[in-house]
Structures are given as structure tokens and as C-alpha cells.
PDB file of C-alpha atoms in Angstrom:
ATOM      1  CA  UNK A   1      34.472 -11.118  -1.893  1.00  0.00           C
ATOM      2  CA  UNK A   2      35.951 -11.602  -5.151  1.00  0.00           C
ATOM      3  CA  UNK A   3      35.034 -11.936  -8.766  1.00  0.00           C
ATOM      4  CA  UNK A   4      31.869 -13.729  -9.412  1.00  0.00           C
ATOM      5  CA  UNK A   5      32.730 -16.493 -12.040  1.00  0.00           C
ATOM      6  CA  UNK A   6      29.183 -17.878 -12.935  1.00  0.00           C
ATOM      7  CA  UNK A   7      27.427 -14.450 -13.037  1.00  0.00           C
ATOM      8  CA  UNK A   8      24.878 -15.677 -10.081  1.00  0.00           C
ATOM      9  CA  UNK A   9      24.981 -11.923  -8.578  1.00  0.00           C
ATOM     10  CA  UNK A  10      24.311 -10.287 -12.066  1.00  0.00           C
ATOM     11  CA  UNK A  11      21.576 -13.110 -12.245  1.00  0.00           C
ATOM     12  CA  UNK A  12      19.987 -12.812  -9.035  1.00  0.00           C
ATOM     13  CA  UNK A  13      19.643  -8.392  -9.257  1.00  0.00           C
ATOM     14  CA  UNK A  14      18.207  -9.354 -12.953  1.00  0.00           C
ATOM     15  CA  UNK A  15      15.603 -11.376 -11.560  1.00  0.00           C
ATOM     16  CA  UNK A  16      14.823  -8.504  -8.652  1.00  0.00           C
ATOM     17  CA  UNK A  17      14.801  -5.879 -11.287  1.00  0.00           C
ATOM     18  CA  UNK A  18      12.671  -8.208 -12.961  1.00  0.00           C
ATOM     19  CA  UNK A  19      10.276  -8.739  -9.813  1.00  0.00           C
ATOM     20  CA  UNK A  20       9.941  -5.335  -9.064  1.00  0.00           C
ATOM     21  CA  UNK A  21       8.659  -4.387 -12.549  1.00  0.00           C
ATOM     22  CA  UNK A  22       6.066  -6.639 -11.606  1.00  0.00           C
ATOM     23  CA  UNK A  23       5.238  -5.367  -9.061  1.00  0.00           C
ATOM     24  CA  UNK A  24       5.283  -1.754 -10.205  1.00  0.00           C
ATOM     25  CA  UNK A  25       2.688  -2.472 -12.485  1.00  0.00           C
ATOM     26  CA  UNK A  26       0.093  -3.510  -9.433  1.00  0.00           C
ATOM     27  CA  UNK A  27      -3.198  -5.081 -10.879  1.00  0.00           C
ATOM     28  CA  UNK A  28      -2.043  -5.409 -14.622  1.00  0.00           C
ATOM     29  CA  UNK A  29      -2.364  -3.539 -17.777  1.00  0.00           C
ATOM     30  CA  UNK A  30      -6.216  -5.069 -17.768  1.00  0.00           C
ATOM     31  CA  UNK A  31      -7.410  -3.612 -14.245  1.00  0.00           C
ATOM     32  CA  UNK A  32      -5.313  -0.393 -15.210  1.00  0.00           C
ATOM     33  CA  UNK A  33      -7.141   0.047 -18.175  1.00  0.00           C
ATOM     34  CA  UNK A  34     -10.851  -0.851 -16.357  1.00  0.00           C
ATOM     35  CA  UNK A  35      -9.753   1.327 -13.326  1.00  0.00           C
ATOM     36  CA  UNK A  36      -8.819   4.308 -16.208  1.00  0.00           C
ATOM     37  CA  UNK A  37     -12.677   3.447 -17.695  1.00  0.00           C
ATOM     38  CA  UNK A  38     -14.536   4.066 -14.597  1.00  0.00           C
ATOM     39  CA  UNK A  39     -12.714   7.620 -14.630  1.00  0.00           C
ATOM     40  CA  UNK A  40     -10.572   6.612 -11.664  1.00  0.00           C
ATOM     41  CA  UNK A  41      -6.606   7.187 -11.213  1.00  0.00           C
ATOM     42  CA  UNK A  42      -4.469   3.844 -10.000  1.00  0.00           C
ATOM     43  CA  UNK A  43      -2.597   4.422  -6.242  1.00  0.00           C
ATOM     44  CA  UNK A  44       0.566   4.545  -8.228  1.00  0.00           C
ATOM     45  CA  UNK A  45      -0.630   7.690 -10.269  1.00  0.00           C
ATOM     46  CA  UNK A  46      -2.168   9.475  -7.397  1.00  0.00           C
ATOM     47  CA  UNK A  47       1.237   9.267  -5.540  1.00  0.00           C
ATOM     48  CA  UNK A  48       2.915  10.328  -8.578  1.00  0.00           C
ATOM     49  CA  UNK A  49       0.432  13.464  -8.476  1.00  0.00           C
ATOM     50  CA  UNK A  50       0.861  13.901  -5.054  1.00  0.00           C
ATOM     51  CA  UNK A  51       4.435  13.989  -4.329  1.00  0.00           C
ATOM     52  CA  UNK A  52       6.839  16.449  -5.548  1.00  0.00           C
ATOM     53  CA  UNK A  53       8.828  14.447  -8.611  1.00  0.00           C
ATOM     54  CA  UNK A  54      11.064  11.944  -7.804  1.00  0.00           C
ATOM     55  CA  UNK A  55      10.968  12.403  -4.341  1.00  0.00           C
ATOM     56  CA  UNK A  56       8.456   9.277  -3.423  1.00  0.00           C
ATOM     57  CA  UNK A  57      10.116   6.210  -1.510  1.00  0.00           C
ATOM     58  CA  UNK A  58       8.377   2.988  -1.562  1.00  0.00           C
ATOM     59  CA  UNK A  59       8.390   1.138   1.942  1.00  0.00           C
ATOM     60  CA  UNK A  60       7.979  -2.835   1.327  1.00  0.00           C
ATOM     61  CA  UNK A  61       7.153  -3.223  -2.068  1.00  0.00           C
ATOM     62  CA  UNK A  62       8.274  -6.937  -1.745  1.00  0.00           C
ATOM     63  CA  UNK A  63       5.577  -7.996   1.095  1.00  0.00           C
ATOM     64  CA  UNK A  64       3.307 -10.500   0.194  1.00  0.00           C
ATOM     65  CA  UNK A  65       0.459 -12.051   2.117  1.00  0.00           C
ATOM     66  CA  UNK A  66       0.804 -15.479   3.928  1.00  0.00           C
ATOM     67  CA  UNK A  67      -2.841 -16.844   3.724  1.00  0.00           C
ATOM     68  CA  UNK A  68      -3.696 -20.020   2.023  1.00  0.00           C
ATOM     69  CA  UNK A  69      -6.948 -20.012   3.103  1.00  0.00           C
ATOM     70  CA  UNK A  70      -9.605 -20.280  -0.095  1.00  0.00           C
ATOM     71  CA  UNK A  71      -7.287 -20.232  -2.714  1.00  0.00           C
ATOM     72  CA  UNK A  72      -5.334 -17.279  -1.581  1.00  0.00           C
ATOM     73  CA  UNK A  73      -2.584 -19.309  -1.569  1.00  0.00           C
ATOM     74  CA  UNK A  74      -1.959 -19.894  -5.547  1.00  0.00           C
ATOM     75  CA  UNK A  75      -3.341 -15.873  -5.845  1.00  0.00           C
ATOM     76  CA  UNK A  76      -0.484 -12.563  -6.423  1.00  0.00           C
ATOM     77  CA  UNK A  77      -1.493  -9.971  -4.777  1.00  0.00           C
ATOM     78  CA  UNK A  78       1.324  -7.406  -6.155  1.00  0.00           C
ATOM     79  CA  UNK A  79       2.607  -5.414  -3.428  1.00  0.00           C
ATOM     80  CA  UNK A  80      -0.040  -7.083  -1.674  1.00  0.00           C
ATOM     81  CA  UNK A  81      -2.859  -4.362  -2.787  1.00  0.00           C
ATOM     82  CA  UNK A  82      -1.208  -1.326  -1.119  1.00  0.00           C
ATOM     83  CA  UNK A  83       1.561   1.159  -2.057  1.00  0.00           C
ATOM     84  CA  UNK A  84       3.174   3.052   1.424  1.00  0.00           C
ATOM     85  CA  UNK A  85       6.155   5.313   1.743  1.00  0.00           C
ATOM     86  CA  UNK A  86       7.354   8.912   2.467  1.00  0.00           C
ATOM     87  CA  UNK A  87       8.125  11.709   0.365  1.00  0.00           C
ATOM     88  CA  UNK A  88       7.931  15.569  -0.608  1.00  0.00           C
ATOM     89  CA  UNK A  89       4.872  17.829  -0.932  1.00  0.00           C
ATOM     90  CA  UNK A  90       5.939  21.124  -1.588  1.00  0.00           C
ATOM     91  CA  UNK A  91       9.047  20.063   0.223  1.00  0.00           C
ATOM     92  CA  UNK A  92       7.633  18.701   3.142  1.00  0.00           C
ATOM     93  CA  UNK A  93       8.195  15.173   4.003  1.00  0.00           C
ATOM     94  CA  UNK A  94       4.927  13.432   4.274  1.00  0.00           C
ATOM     95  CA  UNK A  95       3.726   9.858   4.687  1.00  0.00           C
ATOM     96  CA  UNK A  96       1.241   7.688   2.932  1.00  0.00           C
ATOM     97  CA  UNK A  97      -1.003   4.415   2.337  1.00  0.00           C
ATOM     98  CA  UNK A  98      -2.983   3.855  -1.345  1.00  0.00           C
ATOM     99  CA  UNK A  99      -4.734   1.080  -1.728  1.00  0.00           C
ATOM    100  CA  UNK A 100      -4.913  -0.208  -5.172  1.00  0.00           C
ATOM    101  CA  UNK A 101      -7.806  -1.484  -6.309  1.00  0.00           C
ATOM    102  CA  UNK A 102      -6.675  -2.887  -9.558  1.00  0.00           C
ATOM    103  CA  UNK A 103      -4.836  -5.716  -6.785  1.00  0.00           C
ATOM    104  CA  UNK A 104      -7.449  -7.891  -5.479  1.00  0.00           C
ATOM    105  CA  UNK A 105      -9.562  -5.056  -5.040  1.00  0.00           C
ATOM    106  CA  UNK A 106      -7.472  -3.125  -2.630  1.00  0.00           C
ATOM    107  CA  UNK A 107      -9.261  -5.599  -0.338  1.00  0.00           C
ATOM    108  CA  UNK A 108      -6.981  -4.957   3.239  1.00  0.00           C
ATOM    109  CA  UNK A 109      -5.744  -8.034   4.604  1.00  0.00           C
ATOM    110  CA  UNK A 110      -3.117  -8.910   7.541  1.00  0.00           C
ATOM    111  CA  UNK A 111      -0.057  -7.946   5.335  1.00  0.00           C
ATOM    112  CA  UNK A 112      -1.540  -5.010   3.945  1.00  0.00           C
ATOM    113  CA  UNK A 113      -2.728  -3.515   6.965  1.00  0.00           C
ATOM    114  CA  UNK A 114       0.790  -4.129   8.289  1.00  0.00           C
ATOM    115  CA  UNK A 115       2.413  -1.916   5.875  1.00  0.00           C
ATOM    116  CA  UNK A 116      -0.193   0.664   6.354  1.00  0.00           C
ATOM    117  CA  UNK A 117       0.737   0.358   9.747  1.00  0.00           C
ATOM    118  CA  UNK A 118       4.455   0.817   9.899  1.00  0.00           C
ATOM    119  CA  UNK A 119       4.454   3.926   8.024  1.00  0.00           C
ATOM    120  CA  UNK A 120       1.650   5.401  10.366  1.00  0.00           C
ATOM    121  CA  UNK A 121       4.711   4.726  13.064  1.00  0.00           C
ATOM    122  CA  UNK A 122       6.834   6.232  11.022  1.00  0.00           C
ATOM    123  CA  UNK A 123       4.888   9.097  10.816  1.00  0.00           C
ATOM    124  CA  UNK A 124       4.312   9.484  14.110  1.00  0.00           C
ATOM    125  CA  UNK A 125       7.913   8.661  15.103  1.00  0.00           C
ATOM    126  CA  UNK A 126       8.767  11.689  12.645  1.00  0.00           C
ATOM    127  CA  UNK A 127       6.069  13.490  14.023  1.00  0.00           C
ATOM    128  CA  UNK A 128       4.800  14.528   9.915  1.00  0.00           C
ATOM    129  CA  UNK A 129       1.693  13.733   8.242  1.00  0.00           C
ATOM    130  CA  UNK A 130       0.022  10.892   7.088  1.00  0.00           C
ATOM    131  CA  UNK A 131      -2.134  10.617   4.629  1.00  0.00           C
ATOM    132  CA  UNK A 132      -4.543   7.476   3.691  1.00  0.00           C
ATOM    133  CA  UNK A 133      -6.071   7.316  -0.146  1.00  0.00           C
ATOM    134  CA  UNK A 134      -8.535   4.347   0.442  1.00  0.00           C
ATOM    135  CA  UNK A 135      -9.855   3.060  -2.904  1.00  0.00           C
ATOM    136  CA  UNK A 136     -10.931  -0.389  -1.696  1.00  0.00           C
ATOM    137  CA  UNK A 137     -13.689  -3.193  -0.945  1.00  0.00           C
ATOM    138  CA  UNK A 138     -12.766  -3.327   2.225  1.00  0.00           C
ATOM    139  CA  UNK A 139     -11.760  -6.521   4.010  1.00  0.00           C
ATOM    140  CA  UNK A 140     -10.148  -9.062   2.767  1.00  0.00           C
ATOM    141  CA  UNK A 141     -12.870 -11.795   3.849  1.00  0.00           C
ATOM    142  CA  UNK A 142     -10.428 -14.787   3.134  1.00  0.00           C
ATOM    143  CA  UNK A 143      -7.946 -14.112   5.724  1.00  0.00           C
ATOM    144  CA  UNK A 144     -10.352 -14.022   8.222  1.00  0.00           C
ATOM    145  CA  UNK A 145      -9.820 -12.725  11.526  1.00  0.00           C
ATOM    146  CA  UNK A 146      -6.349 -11.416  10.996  1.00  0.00           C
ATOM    147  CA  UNK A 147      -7.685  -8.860   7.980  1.00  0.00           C
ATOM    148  CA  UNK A 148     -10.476  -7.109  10.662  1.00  0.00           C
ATOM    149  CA  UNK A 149      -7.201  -6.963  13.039  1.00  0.00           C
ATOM    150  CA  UNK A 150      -5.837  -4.793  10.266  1.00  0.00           C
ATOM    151  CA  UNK A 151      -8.792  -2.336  10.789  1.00  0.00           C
ATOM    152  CA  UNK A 152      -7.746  -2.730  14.430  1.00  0.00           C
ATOM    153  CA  UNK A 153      -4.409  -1.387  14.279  1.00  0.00           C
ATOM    154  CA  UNK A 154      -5.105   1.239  12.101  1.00  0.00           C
ATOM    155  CA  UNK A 155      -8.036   2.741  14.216  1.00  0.00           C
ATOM    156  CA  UNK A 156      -5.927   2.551  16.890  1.00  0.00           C
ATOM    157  CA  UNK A 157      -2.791   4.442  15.230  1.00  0.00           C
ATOM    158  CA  UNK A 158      -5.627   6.816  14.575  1.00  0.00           C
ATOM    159  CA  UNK A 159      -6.200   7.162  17.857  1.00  0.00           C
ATOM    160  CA  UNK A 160      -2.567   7.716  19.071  1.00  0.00           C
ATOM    161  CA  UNK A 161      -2.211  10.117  16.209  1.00  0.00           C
ATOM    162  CA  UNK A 162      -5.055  12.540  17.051  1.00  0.00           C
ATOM    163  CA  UNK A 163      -3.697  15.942  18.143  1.00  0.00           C
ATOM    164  CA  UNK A 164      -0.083  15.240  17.770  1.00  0.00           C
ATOM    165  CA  UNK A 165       0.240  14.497  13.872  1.00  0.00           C
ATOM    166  CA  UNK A 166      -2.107  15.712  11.149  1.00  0.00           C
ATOM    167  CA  UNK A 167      -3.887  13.012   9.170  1.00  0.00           C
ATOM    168  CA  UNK A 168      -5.656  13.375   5.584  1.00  0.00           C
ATOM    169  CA  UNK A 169      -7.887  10.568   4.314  1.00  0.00           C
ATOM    170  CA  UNK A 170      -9.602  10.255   0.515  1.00  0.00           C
ATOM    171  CA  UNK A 171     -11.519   7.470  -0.274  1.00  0.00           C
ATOM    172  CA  UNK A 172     -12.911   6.395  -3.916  1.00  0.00           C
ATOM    173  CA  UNK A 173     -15.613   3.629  -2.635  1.00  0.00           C
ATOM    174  CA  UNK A 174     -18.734   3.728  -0.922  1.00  0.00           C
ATOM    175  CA  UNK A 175     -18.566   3.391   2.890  1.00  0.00           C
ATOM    176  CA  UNK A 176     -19.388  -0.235   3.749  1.00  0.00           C
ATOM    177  CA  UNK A 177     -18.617  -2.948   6.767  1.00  0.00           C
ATOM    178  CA  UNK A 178     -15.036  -1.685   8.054  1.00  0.00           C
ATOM    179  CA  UNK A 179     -15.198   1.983   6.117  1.00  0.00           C
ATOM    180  CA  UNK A 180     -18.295   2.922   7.974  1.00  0.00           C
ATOM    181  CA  UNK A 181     -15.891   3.865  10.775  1.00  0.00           C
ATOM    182  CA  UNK A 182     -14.030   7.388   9.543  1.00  0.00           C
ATOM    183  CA  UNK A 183     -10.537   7.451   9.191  1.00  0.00           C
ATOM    184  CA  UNK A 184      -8.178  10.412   8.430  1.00  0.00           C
TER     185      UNK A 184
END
């Protein structure tokens, strides 16, 4: 560990910085601006409504999907259609899932579901609430098999949930396919 002589680590955070601004920004200024048109908030600013100021932490902004399947393999997905974390509401640490529909439709594939999931553990390994703003088309038809899983695991975290943690769900779409089930 010494001095870095060709800048690579100044490099390689300047590219992450870099990356993650991408990310931040979800869909793109376009699908922003179309999601603001239909009278509809992004994820991103419903968290930022939601959770006392400055307290929000993102869990796996970085995770991308792994399908190749009909042309999902050239497509970004930022954040791959979901934003999940923990934070404050009125001081109280609480957990979340927003899907974005300004990325790909906030259509719920493998990867996306598995972020939902983990912080539906967390949850219930902190034994706080959860709550689930769905604005989405629902699956992720491309991926197949591995995007009605998705729907799987979180019914079933539902399940395990019931009576022991307290669950909130808002959705922004009409109930269809995999939303005609409820979830908190």
C-alpha cells in the first residue's frame, strides 16, 4: 500500500462515481419527464418523500440482470428497475422496494425480485417494516421462468412476514397477471 503512481485508484472511483450517477438517474431524463406527464412521481422521489432527509440507504444499486434472452442482453436496466434500502420515518428505521417504471417498465425480473427480496430479510431479520411501492407492468416476460420465481419469493416472504412484521404496499398500475395476487 503505497503511493499510486499512474492515478489508476483516482481513475477507477471516477469511473464508479461516474456509474452511479447513472444509475441515480433510473429511466433517463425522457421517461422522467413522461412519468412527471402522466402526473406520476419516479421511485426515487417517492423515497425521497418518504424517508426522513438524508437518512435513505440504497441496498445494491450496482445489480444488474443476467438474461440474454430476446435482446435483454445489449438492454440497461439501471439499477435493474428497482430502488431497495432502509431508512428513517419519523425516526423509525423502515425498509423498502420501488419499482421504477421509467426502467424497463419496472417490469420484475430474477435480479429485481432478488433485491426486493433481501431487504424483505432484512426486515424481518430486524423485525421493522417493509414497505412495497409497486409502479410496474409486472413480469418481466423475457426472463422467463426465473422472473414468475421472483413473484414466488416475494409471496412467500409475505407469508413468513404476516403477524410478526408490519407490511405497507402502494401500487400505481392496474392489477394484472402477477399483481392480481395482493401484496402488502
Amino acid at each position: 500500500m503505497g503511493n499510486d503512481p499512474k492515478g489508476l485508484t483516482e481513475e477507477k472511483i471516477g469511473m464508479f462515481e461516474e456509474k452511479k450517477v447513472d444509475l441515480l438517474t433510473m429511466g433517463g431524463e425522457k421517461m422522467v419527464l413522461k412519468q412527471h406527464e402522466l402526473g406520476k412521481l419516479t421511485a426515487r422521489e417517492r423515497i425521497d418523500r418518504l424517508f426522513d432527509p438524508g437518512s435513505f440507504q440504497e441496498v445494491q444499486l450496482f445489480v444488474k440482470h443476467r438474461s440474454t434472452l430476446f435482446g435483454l442482453g445489449e438492454k440497461e436496466i439501471p439499477a435493474d428497475g428497482v430502488i431497495t434500502g432502509f431508512g428513517r420515518i419519523n425516526g423509525r428505521t423502515v425498509f423498502a422496494a420501488a419499482q421504477d417504471f421509467t426502467s424497463s417498465g419496472g417490469s420484475l425480473g430474477e435480479m429485481h425480485a432478488k433485491k426486493i427480496w433481501k431487504v424483505m430479510d432484512m426486515a424481518l431479520s430486524a423485525r421493522k417494516p417493509f414497505i412495497s411501492l409497486n409502479d410496474s407492468g409486472g413480469a418481466r416476460i423475457q426472463e422467463g421462468v426465473p422472473s414468475l420465481e421472483g413473484y414466488g419469493g416475494i409471496f412467500y416472504r409475505n407469508t413468513i412476514a404476516s403477524g410478526y412484521i408490519p407490511r405497507l404496499r402502494r401500487s400505481w398500475v392496474p392489477r394484472r397477471a402477477g399483481r392480481s395476487i395482493p401484496r402488502p
